[in-house]
GROMACS .gro file of N, CA and C in nm:
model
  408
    1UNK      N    1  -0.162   0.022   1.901
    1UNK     CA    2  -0.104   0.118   1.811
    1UNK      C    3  -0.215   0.176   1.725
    2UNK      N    4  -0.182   0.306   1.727
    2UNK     CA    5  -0.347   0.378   1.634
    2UNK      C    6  -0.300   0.476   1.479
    3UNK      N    7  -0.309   0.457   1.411
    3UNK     CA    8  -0.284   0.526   1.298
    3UNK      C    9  -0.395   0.614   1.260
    4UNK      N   10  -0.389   0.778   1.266
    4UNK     CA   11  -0.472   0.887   1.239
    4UNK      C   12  -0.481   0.884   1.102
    5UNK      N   13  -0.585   0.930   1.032
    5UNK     CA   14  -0.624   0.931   0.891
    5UNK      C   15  -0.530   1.075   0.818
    6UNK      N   16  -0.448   1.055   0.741
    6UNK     CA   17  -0.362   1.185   0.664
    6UNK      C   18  -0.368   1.154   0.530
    7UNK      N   19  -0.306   1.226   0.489
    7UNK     CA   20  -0.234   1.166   0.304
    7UNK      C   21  -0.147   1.076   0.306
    8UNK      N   22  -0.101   1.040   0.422
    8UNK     CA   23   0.008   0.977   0.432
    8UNK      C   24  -0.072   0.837   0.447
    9UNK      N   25  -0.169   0.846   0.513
    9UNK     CA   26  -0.243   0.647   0.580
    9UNK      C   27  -0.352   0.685   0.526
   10UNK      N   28  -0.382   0.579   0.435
   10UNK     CA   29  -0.527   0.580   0.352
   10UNK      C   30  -0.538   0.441   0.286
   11UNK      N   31  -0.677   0.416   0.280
   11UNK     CA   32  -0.730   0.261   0.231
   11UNK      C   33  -0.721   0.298   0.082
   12UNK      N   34  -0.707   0.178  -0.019
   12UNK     CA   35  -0.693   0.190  -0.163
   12UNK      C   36  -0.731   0.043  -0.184
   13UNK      N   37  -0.785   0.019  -0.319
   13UNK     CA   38  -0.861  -0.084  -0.378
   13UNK      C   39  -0.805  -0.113  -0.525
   14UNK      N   40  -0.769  -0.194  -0.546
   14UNK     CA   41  -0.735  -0.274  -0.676
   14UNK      C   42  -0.798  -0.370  -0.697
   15UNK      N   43  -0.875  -0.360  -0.833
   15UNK     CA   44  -0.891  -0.545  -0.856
   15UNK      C   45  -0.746  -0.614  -0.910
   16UNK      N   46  -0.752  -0.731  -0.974
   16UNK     CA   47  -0.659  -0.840  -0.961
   16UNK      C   48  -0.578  -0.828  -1.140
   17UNK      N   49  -0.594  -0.682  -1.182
   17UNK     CA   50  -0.571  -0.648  -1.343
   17UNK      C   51  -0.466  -0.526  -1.275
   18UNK      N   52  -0.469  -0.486  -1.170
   18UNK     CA   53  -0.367  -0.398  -1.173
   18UNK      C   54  -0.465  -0.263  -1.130
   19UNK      N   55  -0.596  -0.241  -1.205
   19UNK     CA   56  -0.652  -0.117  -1.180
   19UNK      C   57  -0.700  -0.085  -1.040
   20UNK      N   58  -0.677   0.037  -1.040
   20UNK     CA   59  -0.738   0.103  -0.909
   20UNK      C   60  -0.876   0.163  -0.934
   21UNK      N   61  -0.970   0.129  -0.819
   21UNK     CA   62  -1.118   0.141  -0.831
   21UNK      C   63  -1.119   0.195  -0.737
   22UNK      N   64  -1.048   0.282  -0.631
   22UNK     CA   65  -1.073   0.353  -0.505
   22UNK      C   66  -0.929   0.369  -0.414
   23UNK      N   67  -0.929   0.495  -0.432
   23UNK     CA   68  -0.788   0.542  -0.328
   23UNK      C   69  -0.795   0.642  -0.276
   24UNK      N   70  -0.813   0.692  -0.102
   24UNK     CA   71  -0.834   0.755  -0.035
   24UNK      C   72  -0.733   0.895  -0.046
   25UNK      N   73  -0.593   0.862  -0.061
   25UNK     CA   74  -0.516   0.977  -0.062
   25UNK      C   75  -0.502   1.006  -0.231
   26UNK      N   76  -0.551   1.016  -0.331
   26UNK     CA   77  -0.515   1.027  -0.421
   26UNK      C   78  -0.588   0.970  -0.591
   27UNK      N   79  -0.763   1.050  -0.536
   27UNK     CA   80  -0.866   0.981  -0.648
   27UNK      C   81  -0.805   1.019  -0.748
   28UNK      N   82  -0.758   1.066  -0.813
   28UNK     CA   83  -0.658   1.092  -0.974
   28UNK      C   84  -0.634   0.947  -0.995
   29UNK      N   85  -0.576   0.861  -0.913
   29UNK     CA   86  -0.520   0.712  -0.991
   29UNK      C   87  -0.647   0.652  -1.016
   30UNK      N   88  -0.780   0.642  -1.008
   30UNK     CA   89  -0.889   0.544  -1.015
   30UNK      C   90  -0.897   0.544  -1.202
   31UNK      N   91  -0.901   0.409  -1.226
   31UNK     CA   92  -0.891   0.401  -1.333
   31UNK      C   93  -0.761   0.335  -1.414
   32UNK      N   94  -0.648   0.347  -1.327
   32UNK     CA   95  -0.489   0.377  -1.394
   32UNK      C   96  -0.414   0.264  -1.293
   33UNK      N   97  -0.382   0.187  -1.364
   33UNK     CA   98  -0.301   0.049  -1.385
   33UNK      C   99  -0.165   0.081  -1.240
   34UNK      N  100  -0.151   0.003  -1.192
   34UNK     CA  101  -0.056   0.015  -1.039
   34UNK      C  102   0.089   0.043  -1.158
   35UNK      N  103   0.132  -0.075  -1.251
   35UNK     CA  104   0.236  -0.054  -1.298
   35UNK      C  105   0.279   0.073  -1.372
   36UNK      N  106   0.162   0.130  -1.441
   36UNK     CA  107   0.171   0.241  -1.481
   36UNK      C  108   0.203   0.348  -1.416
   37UNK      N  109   0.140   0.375  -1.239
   37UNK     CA  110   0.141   0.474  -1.189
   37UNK      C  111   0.253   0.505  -1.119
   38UNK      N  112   0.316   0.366  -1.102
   38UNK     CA  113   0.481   0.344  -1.064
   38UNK      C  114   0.606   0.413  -1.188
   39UNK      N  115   0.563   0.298  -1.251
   39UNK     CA  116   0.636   0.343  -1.421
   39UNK      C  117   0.675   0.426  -1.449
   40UNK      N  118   0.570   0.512  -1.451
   40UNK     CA  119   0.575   0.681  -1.498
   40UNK      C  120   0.635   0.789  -1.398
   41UNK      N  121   0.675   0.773  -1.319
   41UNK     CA  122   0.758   0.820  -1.239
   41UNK      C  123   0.855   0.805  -1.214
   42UNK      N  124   0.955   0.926  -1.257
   42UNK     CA  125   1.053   0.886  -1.269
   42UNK      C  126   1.191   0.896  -1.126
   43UNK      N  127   1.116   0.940  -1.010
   43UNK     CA  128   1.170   0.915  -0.856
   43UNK      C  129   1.151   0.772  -0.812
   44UNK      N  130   1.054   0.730  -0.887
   44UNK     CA  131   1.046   0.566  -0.828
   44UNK      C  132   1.173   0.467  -0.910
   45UNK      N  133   1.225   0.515  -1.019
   45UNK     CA  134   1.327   0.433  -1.067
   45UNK      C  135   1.435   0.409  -1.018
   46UNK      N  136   1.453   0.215  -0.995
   46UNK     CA  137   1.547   0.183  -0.917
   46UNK      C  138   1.482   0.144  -0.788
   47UNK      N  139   1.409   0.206  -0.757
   47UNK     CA  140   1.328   0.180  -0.581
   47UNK      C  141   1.245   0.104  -0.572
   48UNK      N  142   1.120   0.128  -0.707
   48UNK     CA  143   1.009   0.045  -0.702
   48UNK      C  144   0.994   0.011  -0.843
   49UNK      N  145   0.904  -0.120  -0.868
   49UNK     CA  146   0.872  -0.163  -0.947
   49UNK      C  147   0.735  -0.176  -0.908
   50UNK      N  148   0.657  -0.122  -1.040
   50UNK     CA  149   0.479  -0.094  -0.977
   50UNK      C  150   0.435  -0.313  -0.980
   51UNK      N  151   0.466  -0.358  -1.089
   51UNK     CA  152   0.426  -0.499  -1.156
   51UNK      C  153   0.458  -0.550  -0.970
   52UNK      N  154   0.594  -0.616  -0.936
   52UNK     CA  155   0.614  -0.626  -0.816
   52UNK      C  156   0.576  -0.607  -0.671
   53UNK      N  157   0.506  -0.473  -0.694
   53UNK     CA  158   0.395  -0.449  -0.566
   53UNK      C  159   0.302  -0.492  -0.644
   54UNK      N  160   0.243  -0.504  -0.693
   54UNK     CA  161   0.097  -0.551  -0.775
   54UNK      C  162   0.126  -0.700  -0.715
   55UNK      N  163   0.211  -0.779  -0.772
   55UNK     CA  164   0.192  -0.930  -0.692
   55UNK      C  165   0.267  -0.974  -0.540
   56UNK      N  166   0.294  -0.861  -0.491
   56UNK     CA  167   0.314  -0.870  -0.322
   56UNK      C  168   0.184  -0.802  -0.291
   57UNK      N  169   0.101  -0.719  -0.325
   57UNK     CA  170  -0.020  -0.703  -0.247
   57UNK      C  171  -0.134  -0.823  -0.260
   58UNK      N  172  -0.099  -0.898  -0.425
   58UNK     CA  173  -0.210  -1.011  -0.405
   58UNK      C  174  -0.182  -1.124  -0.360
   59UNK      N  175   0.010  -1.122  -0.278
   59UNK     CA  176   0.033  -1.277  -0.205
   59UNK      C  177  -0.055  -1.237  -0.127
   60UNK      N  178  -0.014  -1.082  -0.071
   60UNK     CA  179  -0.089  -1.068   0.066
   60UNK      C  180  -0.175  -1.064   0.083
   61UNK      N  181  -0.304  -1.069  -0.073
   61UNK     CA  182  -0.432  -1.089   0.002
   61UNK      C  183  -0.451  -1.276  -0.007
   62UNK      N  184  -0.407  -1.325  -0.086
   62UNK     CA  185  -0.427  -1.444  -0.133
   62UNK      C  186  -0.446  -1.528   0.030
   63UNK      N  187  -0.287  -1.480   0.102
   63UNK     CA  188  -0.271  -1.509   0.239
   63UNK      C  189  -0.396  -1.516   0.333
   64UNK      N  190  -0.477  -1.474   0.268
   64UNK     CA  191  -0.609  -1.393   0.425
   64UNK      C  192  -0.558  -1.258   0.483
   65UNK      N  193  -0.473  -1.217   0.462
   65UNK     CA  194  -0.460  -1.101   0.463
   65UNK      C  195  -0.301  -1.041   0.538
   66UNK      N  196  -0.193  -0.966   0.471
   66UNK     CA  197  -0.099  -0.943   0.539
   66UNK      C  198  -0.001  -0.840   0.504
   67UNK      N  199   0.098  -0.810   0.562
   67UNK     CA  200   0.175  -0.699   0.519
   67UNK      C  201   0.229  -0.649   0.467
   68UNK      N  202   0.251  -0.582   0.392
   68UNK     CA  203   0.373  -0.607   0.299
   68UNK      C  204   0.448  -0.424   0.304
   69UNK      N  205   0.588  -0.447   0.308
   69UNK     CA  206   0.653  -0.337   0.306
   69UNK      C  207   0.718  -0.296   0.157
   70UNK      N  208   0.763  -0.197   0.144
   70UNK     CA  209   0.799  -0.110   0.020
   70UNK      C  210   0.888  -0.023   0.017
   71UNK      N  211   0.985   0.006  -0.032
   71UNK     CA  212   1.034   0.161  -0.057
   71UNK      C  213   0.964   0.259  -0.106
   72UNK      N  214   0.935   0.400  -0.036
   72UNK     CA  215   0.895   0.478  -0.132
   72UNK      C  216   0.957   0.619  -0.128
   73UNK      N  217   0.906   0.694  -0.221
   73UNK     CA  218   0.974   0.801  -0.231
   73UNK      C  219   0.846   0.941  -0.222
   74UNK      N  220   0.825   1.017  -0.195
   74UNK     CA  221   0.723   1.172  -0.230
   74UNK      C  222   0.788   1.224  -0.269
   75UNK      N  223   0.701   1.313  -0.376
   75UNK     CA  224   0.747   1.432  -0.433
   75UNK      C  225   0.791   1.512  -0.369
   76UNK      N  226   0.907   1.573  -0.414
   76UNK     CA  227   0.989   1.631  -0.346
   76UNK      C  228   1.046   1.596  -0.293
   77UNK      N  229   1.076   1.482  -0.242
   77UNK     CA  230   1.142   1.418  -0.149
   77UNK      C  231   1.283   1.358  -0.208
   78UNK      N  232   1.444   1.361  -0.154
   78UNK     CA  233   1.527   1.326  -0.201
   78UNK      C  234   1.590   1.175  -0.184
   79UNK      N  235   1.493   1.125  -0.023
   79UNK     CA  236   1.532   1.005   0.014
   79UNK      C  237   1.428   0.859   0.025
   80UNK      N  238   1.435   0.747   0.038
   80UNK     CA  239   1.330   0.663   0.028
   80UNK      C  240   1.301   0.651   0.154
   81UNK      N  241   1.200   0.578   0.182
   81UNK     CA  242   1.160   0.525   0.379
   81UNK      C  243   1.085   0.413   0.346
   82UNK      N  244   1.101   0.330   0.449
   82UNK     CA  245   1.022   0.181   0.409
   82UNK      C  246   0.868   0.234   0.470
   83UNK      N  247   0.746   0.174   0.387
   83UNK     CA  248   0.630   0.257   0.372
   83UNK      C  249   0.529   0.069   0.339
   84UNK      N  250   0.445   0.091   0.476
   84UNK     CA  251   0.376  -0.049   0.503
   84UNK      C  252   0.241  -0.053   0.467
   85UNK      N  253   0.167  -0.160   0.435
   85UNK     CA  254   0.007  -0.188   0.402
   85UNK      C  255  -0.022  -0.307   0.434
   86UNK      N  256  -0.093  -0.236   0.497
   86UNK     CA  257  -0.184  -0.395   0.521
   86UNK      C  258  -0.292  -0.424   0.411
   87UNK      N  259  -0.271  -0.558   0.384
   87UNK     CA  260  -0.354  -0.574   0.279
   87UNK      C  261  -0.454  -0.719   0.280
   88UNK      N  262  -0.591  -0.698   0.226
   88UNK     CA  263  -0.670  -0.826   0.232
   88UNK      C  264  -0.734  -0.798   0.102
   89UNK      N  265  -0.848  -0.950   0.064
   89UNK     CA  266  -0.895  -0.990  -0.046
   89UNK      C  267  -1.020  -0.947  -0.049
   90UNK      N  268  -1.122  -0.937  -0.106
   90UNK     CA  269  -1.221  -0.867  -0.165
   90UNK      C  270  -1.291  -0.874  -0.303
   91UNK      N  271  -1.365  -0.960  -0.257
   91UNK     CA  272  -1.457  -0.990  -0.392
   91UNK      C  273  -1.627  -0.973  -0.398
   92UNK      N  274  -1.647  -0.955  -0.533
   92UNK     CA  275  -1.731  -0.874  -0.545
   92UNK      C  276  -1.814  -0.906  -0.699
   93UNK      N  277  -1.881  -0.941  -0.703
   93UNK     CA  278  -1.966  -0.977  -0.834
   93UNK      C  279  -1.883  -1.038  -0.929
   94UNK      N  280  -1.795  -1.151  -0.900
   94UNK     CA  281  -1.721  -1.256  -0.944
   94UNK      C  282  -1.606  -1.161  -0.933
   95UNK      N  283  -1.544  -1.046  -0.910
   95UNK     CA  284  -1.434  -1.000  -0.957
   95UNK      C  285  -1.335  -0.991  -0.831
   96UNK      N  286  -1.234  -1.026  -0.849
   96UNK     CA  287  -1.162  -1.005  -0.684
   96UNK      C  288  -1.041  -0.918  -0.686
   97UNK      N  289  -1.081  -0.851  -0.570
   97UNK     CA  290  -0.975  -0.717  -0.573
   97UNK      C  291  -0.891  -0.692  -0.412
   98UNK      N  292  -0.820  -0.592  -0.392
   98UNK     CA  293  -0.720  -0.606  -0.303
   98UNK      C  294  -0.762  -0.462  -0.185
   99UNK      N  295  -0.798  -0.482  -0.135
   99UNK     CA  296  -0.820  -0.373  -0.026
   99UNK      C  297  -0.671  -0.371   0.046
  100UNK      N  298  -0.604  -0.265   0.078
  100UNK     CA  299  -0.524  -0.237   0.175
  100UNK      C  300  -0.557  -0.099   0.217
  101UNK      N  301  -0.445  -0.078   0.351
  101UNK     CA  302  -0.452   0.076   0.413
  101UNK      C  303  -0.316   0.067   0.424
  102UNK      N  304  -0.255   0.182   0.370
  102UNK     CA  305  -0.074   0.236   0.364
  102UNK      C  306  -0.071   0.282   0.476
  103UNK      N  307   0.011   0.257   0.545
  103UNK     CA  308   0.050   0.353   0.645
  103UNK      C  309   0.248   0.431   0.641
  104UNK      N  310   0.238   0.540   0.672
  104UNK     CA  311   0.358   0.589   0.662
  104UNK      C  312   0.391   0.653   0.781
  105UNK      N  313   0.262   0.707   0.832
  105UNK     CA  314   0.309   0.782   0.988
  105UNK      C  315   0.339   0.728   1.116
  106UNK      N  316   0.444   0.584   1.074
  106UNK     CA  317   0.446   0.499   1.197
  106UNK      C  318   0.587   0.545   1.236
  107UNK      N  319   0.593   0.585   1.369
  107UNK     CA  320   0.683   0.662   1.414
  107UNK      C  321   0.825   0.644   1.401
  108UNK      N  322   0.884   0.513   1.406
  108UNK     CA  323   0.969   0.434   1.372
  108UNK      C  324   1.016   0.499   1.261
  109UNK      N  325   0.937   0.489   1.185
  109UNK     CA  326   0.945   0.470   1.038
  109UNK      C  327   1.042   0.607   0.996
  110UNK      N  328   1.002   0.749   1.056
  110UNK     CA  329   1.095   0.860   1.046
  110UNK      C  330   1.199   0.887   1.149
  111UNK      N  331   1.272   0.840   1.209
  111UNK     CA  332   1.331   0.859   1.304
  111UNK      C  333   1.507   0.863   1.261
  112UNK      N  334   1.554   0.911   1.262
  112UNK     CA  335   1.653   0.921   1.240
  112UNK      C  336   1.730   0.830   1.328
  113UNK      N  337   1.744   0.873   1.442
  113UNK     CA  338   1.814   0.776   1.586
  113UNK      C  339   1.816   0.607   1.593
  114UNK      N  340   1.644   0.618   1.541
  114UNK     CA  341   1.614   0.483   1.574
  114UNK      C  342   1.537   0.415   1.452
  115UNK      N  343   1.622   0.356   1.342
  115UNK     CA  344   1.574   0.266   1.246
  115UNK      C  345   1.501   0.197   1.311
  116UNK      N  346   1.420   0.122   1.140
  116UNK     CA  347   1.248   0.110   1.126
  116UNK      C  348   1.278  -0.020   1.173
  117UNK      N  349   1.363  -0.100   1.191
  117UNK     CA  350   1.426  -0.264   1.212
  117UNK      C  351   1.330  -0.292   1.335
  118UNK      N  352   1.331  -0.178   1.489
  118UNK     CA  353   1.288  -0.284   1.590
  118UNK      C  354   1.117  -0.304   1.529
  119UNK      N  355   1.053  -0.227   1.526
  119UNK     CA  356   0.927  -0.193   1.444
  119UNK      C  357   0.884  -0.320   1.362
  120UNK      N  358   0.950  -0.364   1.250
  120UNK     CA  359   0.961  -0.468   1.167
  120UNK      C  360   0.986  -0.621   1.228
  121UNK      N  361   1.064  -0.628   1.315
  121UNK     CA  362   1.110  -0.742   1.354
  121UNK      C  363   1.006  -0.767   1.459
  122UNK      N  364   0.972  -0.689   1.556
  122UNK     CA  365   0.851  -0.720   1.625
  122UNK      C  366   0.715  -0.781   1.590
  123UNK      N  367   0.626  -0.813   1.640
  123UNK     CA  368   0.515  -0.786   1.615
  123UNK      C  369   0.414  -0.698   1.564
  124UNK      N  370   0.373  -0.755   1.458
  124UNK     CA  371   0.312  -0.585   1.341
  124UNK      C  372   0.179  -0.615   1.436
  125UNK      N  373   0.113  -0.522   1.402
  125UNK     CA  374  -0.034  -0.538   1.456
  125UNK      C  375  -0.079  -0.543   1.371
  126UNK      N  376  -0.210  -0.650   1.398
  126UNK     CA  377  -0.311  -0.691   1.303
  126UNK      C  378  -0.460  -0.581   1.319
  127UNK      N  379  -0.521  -0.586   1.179
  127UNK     CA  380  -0.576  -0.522   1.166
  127UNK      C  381  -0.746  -0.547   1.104
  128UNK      N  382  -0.845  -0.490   1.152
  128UNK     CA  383  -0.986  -0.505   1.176
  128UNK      C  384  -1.017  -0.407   1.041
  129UNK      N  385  -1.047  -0.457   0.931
  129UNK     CA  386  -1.101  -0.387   0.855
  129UNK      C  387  -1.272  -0.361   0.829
  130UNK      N  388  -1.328  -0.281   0.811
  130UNK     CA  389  -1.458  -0.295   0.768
  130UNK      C  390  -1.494  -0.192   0.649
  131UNK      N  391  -1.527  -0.253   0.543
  131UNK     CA  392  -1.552  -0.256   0.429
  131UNK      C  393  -1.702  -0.236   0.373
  132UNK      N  394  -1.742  -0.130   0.316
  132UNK     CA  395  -1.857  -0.104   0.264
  132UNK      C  396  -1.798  -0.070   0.097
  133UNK      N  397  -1.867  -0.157   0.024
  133UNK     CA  398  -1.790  -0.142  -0.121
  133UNK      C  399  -1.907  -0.134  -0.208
  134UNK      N  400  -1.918  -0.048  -0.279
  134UNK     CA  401  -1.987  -0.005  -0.402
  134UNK      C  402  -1.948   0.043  -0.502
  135UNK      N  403  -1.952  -0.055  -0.609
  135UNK     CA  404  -1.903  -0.089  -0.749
  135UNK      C  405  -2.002  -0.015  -0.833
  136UNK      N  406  -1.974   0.086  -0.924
  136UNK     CA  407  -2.057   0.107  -0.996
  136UNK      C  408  -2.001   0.094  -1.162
   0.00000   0.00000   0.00000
């Protein structure tokens, strides 16, 4: 299974405080707290809780590395879709942070006909990350 690079599938970096230090679809958040960037939106209320993904992305790195699914919503958008990352651990001059890659363009995932269930219940594919990280 191959996931093409969009706005939709992109790698993002958190250390273990919540902040984002690198996000492919969306450098505006670097700097700005996961709960906050959830919070403040007010389409995510009811769907997501930013605090909640903050400690399901660090079971999943804690794990060695693993999946974790979400509701989400886009702007403009009136309905939610379950919206996946793979996520691993990452440390770095004593500080440890959360590398994942979102993916949304998994075909399943929009289908009207055919809910995201067989997709989920199957076998996820595992994933080969490689990581060049520079902290400044």
């Amino acid at each position: 299974m191959a996931f093409g690079a969009s706005d939709r599938n992109y790698a993002f970096i958190y250390d273990y405080n919540q902040t984002c230090v690198a996000h492919g679809a969306s450098p505006g958040l670097i700097g700005r707290r996961l709960e906050d960037i959830i919070g403040g939106v007010e389409r995510f209320d009811g769907i997501l809780n930013g605090t909640l993904l903050h400690l399901g992305f660090v079971a999943a790195a804690e794990k060695g590395g693993a999946w974790v699914d979400y509701n989400w919503i886009n702007a403009g958008d009136t309905k939610s879709y379950l919206k996946l990352a793979y996520v691993v651990k990452v440390q770095r001059e004593g500080r440890e942070y959360y590398l994942g890659v979102g993916l949304s363009d998994v075909p399943l995932m929009h289908d009207k006909d055919m809910p995201c269930t067989p997709f989920l219940q199957g076998e996820r594919p595992r994933l080969t990350l490689t990581l060049t990280l520079t902290l400044t």
